[in-house]
Amino acid sequence: MKIGVLGGDGYCGWPTALYLSAKGHQVSIVDNYLRRQWDHELGVETLTPIRPLAKRLEVWHELTGKQIELHVGDVTDYDFLSSYFQAFGPEAVIHFAEQRAAPYSMIDRKHAVFTQVNNIVGTLNLLFAIREYDRHCHLVKLGTMGEYGTPNIDIEEGYITIEHNGRKDTVPYPKQPGSFYHLSKVHDSHNIMFTCKIWGLRATDLNQGVVYGTMTDEVALDEALINRFDYDEVFGTVLNRFCVQAAIGKPLTVYGKGGQTRGFLDIRDTVRCVELACLNPANESEFRVFNQFTEQFSVLDLAKMVQTAGRELGFSVEINHLPDPRVEAEAHYYNAKHSKLIELGLKPHLLSDSLLDSLMNIAVKYRDRIDAATMAPQVNWRSPRNVRTHATKPDAVLASR
Ligand code: NAD
Ligand code: USQ
């Protein structure tokens, strides 16, 4: 297939582009390097030494003979997106190109506005581009499990059938997101669903859980292909952070009681899920939702698993309970369905099998690059303000739109 990977320089996008290219698909990447600029803005770096995108692509070509096209540009710029569709003509577009950190969106007003403009305008442009250039092009959109929040009932895959005053209907599952970032995903979902209805577009919303790990078969081919591994307080996700903390003997930063339960998946399953969605497209006018995670854990469960894995490597790992900087339930019911991708053929990697190889060993290997000063949580949901950032990028980007 001809597949466009929007956000292909990022944590999920890069290994996905390589995986699809290795499988023989004709792949192009779209990215505007915003993610690298956010690192500069926050004064942080990925644990792993990632190369410039053009270099990464050159090495991929040298190693495999396969070419991935690169289109550098901003998906919120419709002229750019139009020229991309005309030049590449994708049959499927995988849309990763958004601002994805909840804490970044909660820094202050500018970052909240920036996140929602970047994410919602980018997706809206994409919907218009698909309508203009090829209505059959399948949109595979990265959503988030966080769209649902933590309701006191089972979470379904996208839709719920309810009876009300003697009548019955199937409606989108209620959304209770927990940050301005997660809200941007809800707004995206509504826009996508609406355009499937009015223009007959076909779309799959992948409500993904928290992703962990960095290695895939393709990324492992050469160090020049290495993927990001973020551990700072803004972009670092919980399991990556815990492994890095364990590797340098810092206590694990469990927020509050640690009963917050989420769906998780290995980066190797992310790339496979996305491929499964592309190979089994939604029908015309269908807005399909898959819950993309493989196992659920509480934050405290994860901390204990990392503690055990750390001890196996000879580290003594302590667990700290910090005041939760977020507004979220610290102990709650959580049971989210996730069978649709399994039915399509997903064979999950389990955390218990990969914690040492895929995470702890990476954290230990690059231990010398860890900057412990970037780990303490400073962004607070209750009191947004400027922290550790000059906030120039959101201003500049918003002003240009
Ligand atoms: P990332 O920040 O590493 O990658 C996103 C990429 O998109 C970056 O390379 C960035 O430069 C690019 N980008 C952002 N805005 C752009 C724009 N306007 N134009 C062009 N390029 C732009 O994020 P990620 O972790 O790879 O996440 C990818 C997607 O998956 C996001 O939509 C995120 O919400 C979703 N997701 C991620 C996780 C996770 O745990 N990482 C979990 C669930 C969902
Ligand atoms: N947490 C800690 N300690 C830490 C870091 C996080 O206890 O040091 C807790 C958080 O309070 C939260 C949970 O761990 O309860 C998950 O936090 P996270 O930062 O790992 O993930 P989150 O903010 O939910 O966001 C990540 C991605 C986002 C994606 C989302 C999927 O950054 O792009 O949408 O996971 S989900 O969680 O299902 O919404």
XYZ file of C-alpha atoms and ligand atoms in Angstrom:
484
model
C 0.000 0.000 0.000
C 0.969 3.656 -0.335
C 0.955 4.811 3.268
C 1.613 8.291 4.645
C 2.997 8.480 8.180
C 2.283 11.959 9.543
C 4.514 12.599 12.558
C 7.045 10.048 11.288
C 9.966 11.607 13.170
C 8.273 10.931 16.523
C 8.315 8.141 19.069
C 5.486 6.073 17.553
C 5.773 7.346 13.973
C 9.427 6.507 13.338
C 9.289 2.774 14.186
C 5.940 2.549 12.371
C 7.410 4.007 9.173
C 10.328 1.538 9.315
C 8.068 -1.420 10.078
C 5.729 -0.634 7.171
C 8.662 -0.030 4.838
C 10.209 -3.362 5.880
C 6.886 -5.058 5.094
C 7.099 -3.768 1.532
C 4.673 -0.850 1.711
C 5.520 2.387 -0.092
C 5.944 4.811 2.782
C 6.286 8.567 3.081
C 6.897 10.591 6.225
C 5.491 14.045 6.967
C 6.928 15.973 9.906
C 7.870 19.552 10.766
C 10.327 18.681 13.601
C 8.172 20.402 16.232
C 8.905 17.601 18.668
C 12.637 18.338 18.518
C 11.874 22.042 19.116
C 9.822 21.219 22.222
C 12.904 19.492 23.642
C 14.850 22.724 23.105
C 12.065 24.778 24.631
C 11.966 22.586 27.756
C 15.726 22.088 27.967
C 15.466 18.295 27.795
C 16.770 15.470 25.611
C 15.654 11.959 24.810
C 17.655 9.297 26.656
C 18.677 7.767 23.353
C 20.868 9.760 20.936
C 18.505 10.152 17.966
C 19.933 11.263 14.623
C 18.504 13.948 12.312
C 15.612 12.502 10.307
C 17.354 12.813 6.923
C 20.319 10.857 8.332
C 18.030 8.175 9.752
C 16.404 7.727 6.350
C 19.755 7.572 4.595
C 20.929 4.782 6.924
C 17.646 2.886 6.423
C 18.170 3.061 2.662
C 21.801 1.920 2.921
C 20.892 -1.036 5.146
C 17.775 -2.256 3.378
C 17.722 -0.692 -0.083
C 14.285 0.719 0.798
C 13.420 4.352 0.277
C 11.068 6.321 2.535
C 10.002 9.665 1.045
C 10.336 12.718 3.277
C 7.977 15.705 3.158
C 8.949 18.370 5.678
C 6.016 20.585 6.591
C 3.234 21.447 8.989
C -0.113 19.660 8.764
C -1.850 22.812 9.997
C -0.690 24.461 6.733
C -3.321 23.425 4.166
C -1.246 24.430 1.140
C 1.556 22.155 2.299
C -0.847 19.291 2.974
C -2.446 19.705 -0.455
C 0.918 19.555 -2.185
C 1.760 16.421 -0.183
C -1.466 14.665 -1.230
C -0.908 15.629 -4.852
C 2.713 14.440 -4.818
C 2.304 11.162 -2.907
C -1.365 10.143 -3.304
C -1.634 7.956 -0.169
C -4.141 5.096 0.065
C -3.959 5.323 3.850
C -2.752 8.086 6.135
C -1.627 7.360 9.674
C -1.953 10.546 11.680
C 0.503 10.755 14.595
C 1.381 14.443 14.055
C 0.037 16.064 17.204
C 1.267 17.539 20.485
C 0.864 14.504 22.710
C 1.954 15.386 26.258
C -0.791 16.059 28.805
C 1.599 18.056 31.059
C 2.719 20.244 28.115
C -0.911 21.180 27.468
C -1.366 22.076 31.155
C 1.653 24.415 31.526
C -0.337 27.590 30.950
C -2.884 29.210 28.634
C -0.459 29.460 25.700
C 0.408 25.800 25.785
C -3.251 24.764 26.150
C -4.257 26.924 23.174
C -1.258 25.805 21.152
C -2.020 22.124 21.778
C -5.637 22.405 20.755
C -4.915 24.549 17.672
C -2.091 22.281 16.508
C -4.041 19.075 17.013
C -7.535 20.079 15.978
C -6.558 22.237 12.984
C -4.110 19.586 11.738
C -6.779 16.875 11.825
C -9.404 19.148 10.291
C -7.039 20.033 7.437
C -6.371 16.366 6.893
C -10.092 15.603 6.642
C -10.519 18.355 4.060
C -7.463 17.127 2.118
C -8.842 13.571 2.018
C -12.177 14.924 0.795
C -10.474 17.031 -1.874
C -7.919 14.519 -3.201
C -9.194 10.996 -2.516
C -12.289 10.176 -0.473
C -11.285 6.493 -0.446
C -8.056 7.232 1.417
C -8.370 5.551 4.828
C -7.596 7.785 7.794
C -5.934 5.911 10.651
C -5.953 8.429 13.478
C -4.130 8.102 16.781
C -6.574 8.854 19.561
C -6.131 7.990 23.210
C -7.697 5.814 25.901
C -7.676 9.013 27.955
C -10.654 10.251 25.929
C -12.858 8.047 28.113
C -11.413 9.048 31.494
C -12.072 6.633 34.343
C -15.844 6.001 34.491
C -17.319 3.679 37.119
C -18.594 1.300 34.398
C -16.861 -0.859 31.763
C -15.324 1.075 28.866
C -16.510 -0.126 25.440
C -14.678 0.263 22.121
C -15.970 3.614 20.961
C -19.724 3.106 21.263
C -22.240 2.099 23.930
C -25.801 0.891 23.546
C -28.113 2.525 26.063
C -31.805 2.347 26.888
C -33.456 5.562 27.928
C -37.153 6.063 28.678
C -38.000 2.822 26.908
C -35.992 3.552 23.737
C -32.615 2.132 22.730
C -29.715 3.550 20.711
C -25.989 3.012 20.097
C -24.096 6.253 20.712
C -20.462 7.368 21.114
C -19.147 6.293 24.511
C -19.191 9.271 26.968
C -15.927 11.224 27.098
C -14.372 12.530 30.328
C -10.801 13.503 29.391
C -8.293 14.667 31.981
C -6.202 17.379 30.278
C -6.396 19.969 27.492
C -4.359 17.517 25.400
C -6.792 14.649 25.988
C -9.638 17.066 25.213
C -8.043 17.848 21.833
C -8.367 14.158 20.954
C -12.061 14.184 21.857
C -12.615 17.194 19.609
C -10.724 15.404 16.809
C -12.916 12.321 17.218
C -16.065 14.398 16.854
C -14.759 16.116 13.722
C -13.746 12.802 12.164
C -17.072 11.135 12.954
C -18.947 14.094 11.474
C -17.000 14.006 8.189
C -17.466 10.238 7.839
C -21.187 10.934 8.080
C -21.426 13.942 5.760
C -18.769 13.127 3.136
C -18.609 9.347 3.353
C -14.976 9.278 4.513
C -13.579 6.124 6.109
C -11.677 6.375 9.399
C -10.295 4.320 12.247
C -9.700 6.029 15.581
C -7.049 4.089 17.509
C -7.654 4.918 21.152
C -4.177 4.042 22.269
C -3.049 3.463 25.857
C 0.336 4.503 27.245
C 3.156 3.149 25.051
C 6.409 1.821 26.534
C 9.734 0.610 25.194
C 11.838 1.816 22.320
C 13.070 -1.216 20.386
C 11.501 -2.817 17.354
C 13.246 -5.272 14.996
C 13.905 -2.461 12.503
C 15.125 0.115 15.032
C 17.501 -2.511 16.441
C 19.272 -2.915 13.079
C 21.653 -0.020 13.694
C 22.242 2.557 16.404
C 21.691 5.317 13.829
C 18.046 4.164 13.636
C 17.444 4.383 17.382
C 14.062 5.621 18.566
C 13.269 8.309 21.144
C 12.989 7.380 24.833
C 11.569 10.315 26.800
C 11.777 10.404 30.574
C 11.466 14.092 31.512
C 8.487 15.294 33.560
C 6.605 16.662 30.526
C 7.078 14.129 27.696
C 8.311 11.109 29.674
C 5.636 8.450 30.102
C 5.363 6.636 33.385
C 7.066 3.318 32.700
C 9.956 4.858 30.760
C 10.430 7.279 33.665
C 10.405 4.553 36.311
C 13.047 2.532 34.431
C 15.337 5.539 34.072
C 14.859 6.427 37.745
C 15.713 2.845 38.754
C 18.834 2.890 36.573
C 20.295 5.869 38.454
C 19.148 4.872 41.922
C 16.473 7.605 42.231
C 13.207 6.732 43.957
C 10.324 6.031 41.582
C 7.934 8.995 41.365
C 4.501 7.483 41.989
C 1.952 10.315 41.951
C -0.420 10.087 44.924
C -1.614 6.640 45.959
C -0.665 5.123 42.592
C -4.052 3.466 42.080
C -4.408 5.266 38.705
C -5.026 2.428 36.268
C -4.376 2.752 32.548
C -4.060 0.566 29.459
C -0.464 -0.045 28.272
C 1.217 -1.510 25.215
C 4.680 -2.246 23.880
C 5.885 -0.060 20.990
C 6.201 -3.295 18.951
C 2.444 -3.729 19.289
C 1.779 -0.112 18.301
C 3.401 -0.648 14.904
C 1.548 -3.929 14.356
C -1.838 -2.463 15.375
C -1.420 0.377 12.931
C -0.570 -2.062 10.147
C -3.623 -4.194 11.010
C -5.839 -1.113 10.788
C -4.390 -0.240 7.355
C -4.743 -3.762 5.981
C -8.345 -4.028 7.204
C -9.754 -0.586 6.388
C -12.985 0.932 7.633
C -15.895 0.949 5.172
C -17.089 4.032 3.351
C -18.873 6.382 5.843
C -17.648 4.260 8.783
C -16.056 5.847 11.838
C -14.541 2.869 13.626
C -12.921 2.919 17.067
C -10.395 0.375 18.380
C -9.075 0.458 21.929
C -5.347 -0.039 21.317
C -3.710 -1.454 24.423
C -2.818 -4.946 25.559
C -2.680 -4.964 29.372
C -3.868 -2.723 32.174
C -1.856 -1.825 35.264
C -2.037 0.630 38.114
C 0.897 3.019 38.504
C 1.796 1.267 41.757
C 1.740 -2.155 40.012
C 4.254 -0.770 37.521
C 6.468 0.664 40.231
C 6.593 -2.723 41.953
C 7.427 -4.508 38.700
C 10.268 -2.074 38.013
C 11.477 -2.485 41.592
C 11.686 -6.265 41.105
C 13.364 -5.958 37.676
C 15.821 -3.404 39.075
C 16.752 -5.725 41.917
C 17.460 -8.505 39.396
C 20.028 -6.158 37.854
C 21.502 -5.374 41.260
C 19.905 -1.937 41.863
C 18.142 -1.056 45.070
C 14.931 0.674 44.001
C 12.779 2.760 46.346
C 9.235 3.886 45.682
C 8.197 7.450 46.607
C 4.632 8.718 46.745
C 4.632 12.380 45.621
C 1.625 14.679 45.849
C -0.224 14.156 42.569
C 0.375 17.208 40.342
C -2.612 16.157 38.206
C -6.324 16.171 38.933
C -7.218 12.488 38.522
C -8.764 9.630 40.509
C -6.026 7.857 42.475
C -8.140 4.753 43.129
C -10.959 3.799 40.794
C -12.745 1.092 38.825
C -11.187 0.365 35.401
C -12.192 -2.286 32.918
C -11.703 -1.323 29.274
C -12.568 -3.643 26.382
C -9.837 -4.237 23.822
C -10.726 -7.184 21.636
C -11.059 -5.737 18.124
C -7.331 -5.636 17.288
C -6.852 -9.114 18.781
C -9.647 -10.336 16.487
C -7.725 -8.861 13.539
C -4.636 -10.885 14.516
C -2.644 -8.899 17.099
C -0.386 -11.130 19.251
C 0.520 -8.939 22.217
C 3.961 -8.626 23.759
C 3.570 -8.822 27.525
C 5.289 -6.440 29.879
C 6.426 -9.260 32.142
C 8.424 -10.677 29.211
C 9.933 -7.418 27.984
C 10.540 -5.224 31.016
C 14.187 -6.166 31.334
C 15.143 -6.423 27.639
C 13.077 -3.684 26.121
C 13.226 -1.093 28.903
C 15.597 -1.584 31.831
C 18.529 -2.551 29.638
C 18.077 0.553 27.486
C 17.896 2.756 30.573
C 21.096 1.181 31.889
C 22.892 1.346 28.537
C 22.350 5.108 28.202
C 22.580 5.886 31.927
C 25.332 8.467 31.381
C 22.960 10.636 29.345
C 20.328 10.879 32.111
C 19.676 14.374 33.450
C 18.023 13.817 36.831
C 17.089 17.510 37.054
C 14.403 17.109 34.365
C 12.453 14.498 36.279
C 10.690 16.244 39.187
C 7.072 17.095 38.343
C 6.613 20.863 38.054
C 3.556 21.288 35.873
C 0.541 21.396 38.151
C -3.033 20.932 36.899
C -4.443 23.124 39.671
C -2.192 26.136 39.119
C -1.115 26.626 35.520
C 1.840 28.975 35.118
C 5.111 29.222 33.210
C 7.546 26.597 34.446
C 11.007 25.776 33.057
C 10.034 27.117 29.670
C 10.163 30.305 27.699
C 6.976 29.486 25.846
C 8.165 31.231 22.708
C 7.337 28.426 20.313
C 3.564 28.359 20.887
C 3.457 32.149 20.432
C 5.422 32.036 17.219
C 3.406 29.174 15.817
C 0.038 30.643 16.773
C 0.942 34.029 15.348
C 1.702 32.442 11.983
C -1.796 30.923 11.682
P 5.839 12.447 19.394
O 5.705 13.814 19.944
O 7.052 11.660 19.685
O 5.659 12.490 17.800
C 4.755 13.342 17.157
C 5.420 13.820 15.865
O 4.506 14.678 15.184
C 6.695 14.626 16.123
O 7.754 14.145 15.344
C 6.298 16.054 15.753
O 7.375 16.806 15.242
C 5.208 15.823 14.737
N 4.223 16.929 14.668
C 3.522 17.485 15.681
N 2.752 18.484 15.226
C 2.957 18.555 13.887
C 2.451 19.380 12.853
N 1.589 20.363 13.109
N 2.886 19.168 11.577
C 3.775 18.184 11.294
N 4.306 17.382 12.233
C 3.896 17.571 13.524
O 4.524 11.660 19.862
P 4.249 10.089 19.884
O 4.482 9.598 21.249
O 4.911 9.442 18.744
O 2.685 10.076 19.649
C 2.168 10.003 18.338
C 0.648 10.034 18.399
O 0.179 8.934 19.148
C 0.086 11.285 19.044
O -1.041 11.711 18.344
C -0.291 10.827 20.438
O -1.354 11.573 20.927
C -0.678 9.379 20.195
N -0.468 8.549 21.393
C 0.790 8.416 21.937
C 0.948 7.636 23.080
C 2.284 7.459 23.760
O 2.329 6.827 24.827
N 3.371 7.958 23.195
C -0.169 6.995 23.630
C -1.420 7.162 23.056
C -1.569 7.948 21.931
N 2.465 9.109 36.622
C 3.071 8.879 37.842
N 4.389 9.189 37.967
C 5.132 9.707 36.943
C 4.502 9.935 35.698
C 3.167 9.634 35.574
O 2.446 8.397 38.784
O 6.326 9.967 37.144
C 1.048 8.755 36.441
C 0.172 9.899 35.948
O -0.280 10.692 37.010
C -0.937 9.135 35.228
C -0.239 7.886 34.695
O 0.993 7.777 35.418
O -1.911 8.718 36.143
C 0.078 7.943 33.215
O 0.821 9.126 32.949
P 1.783 9.232 31.665
O 2.481 10.548 31.732
O 2.582 7.998 31.527
O 0.726 9.183 30.480
P -0.403 10.188 30.033
O -0.248 11.551 30.576
O -1.708 9.507 30.291
O -0.139 10.307 28.479
C 0.448 9.254 27.704
C 0.890 9.872 26.389
C -0.334 10.397 25.654
C -1.368 9.298 25.519
C -1.711 8.685 26.859
C -2.564 7.450 26.742
O 1.829 10.913 26.610
O 0.058 10.868 24.367
O -2.534 9.816 24.936
O -0.485 8.242 27.499
S -3.755 7.326 28.034
O -3.055 7.382 29.313
O -4.443 6.092 27.859
O -4.613 8.478 27.911
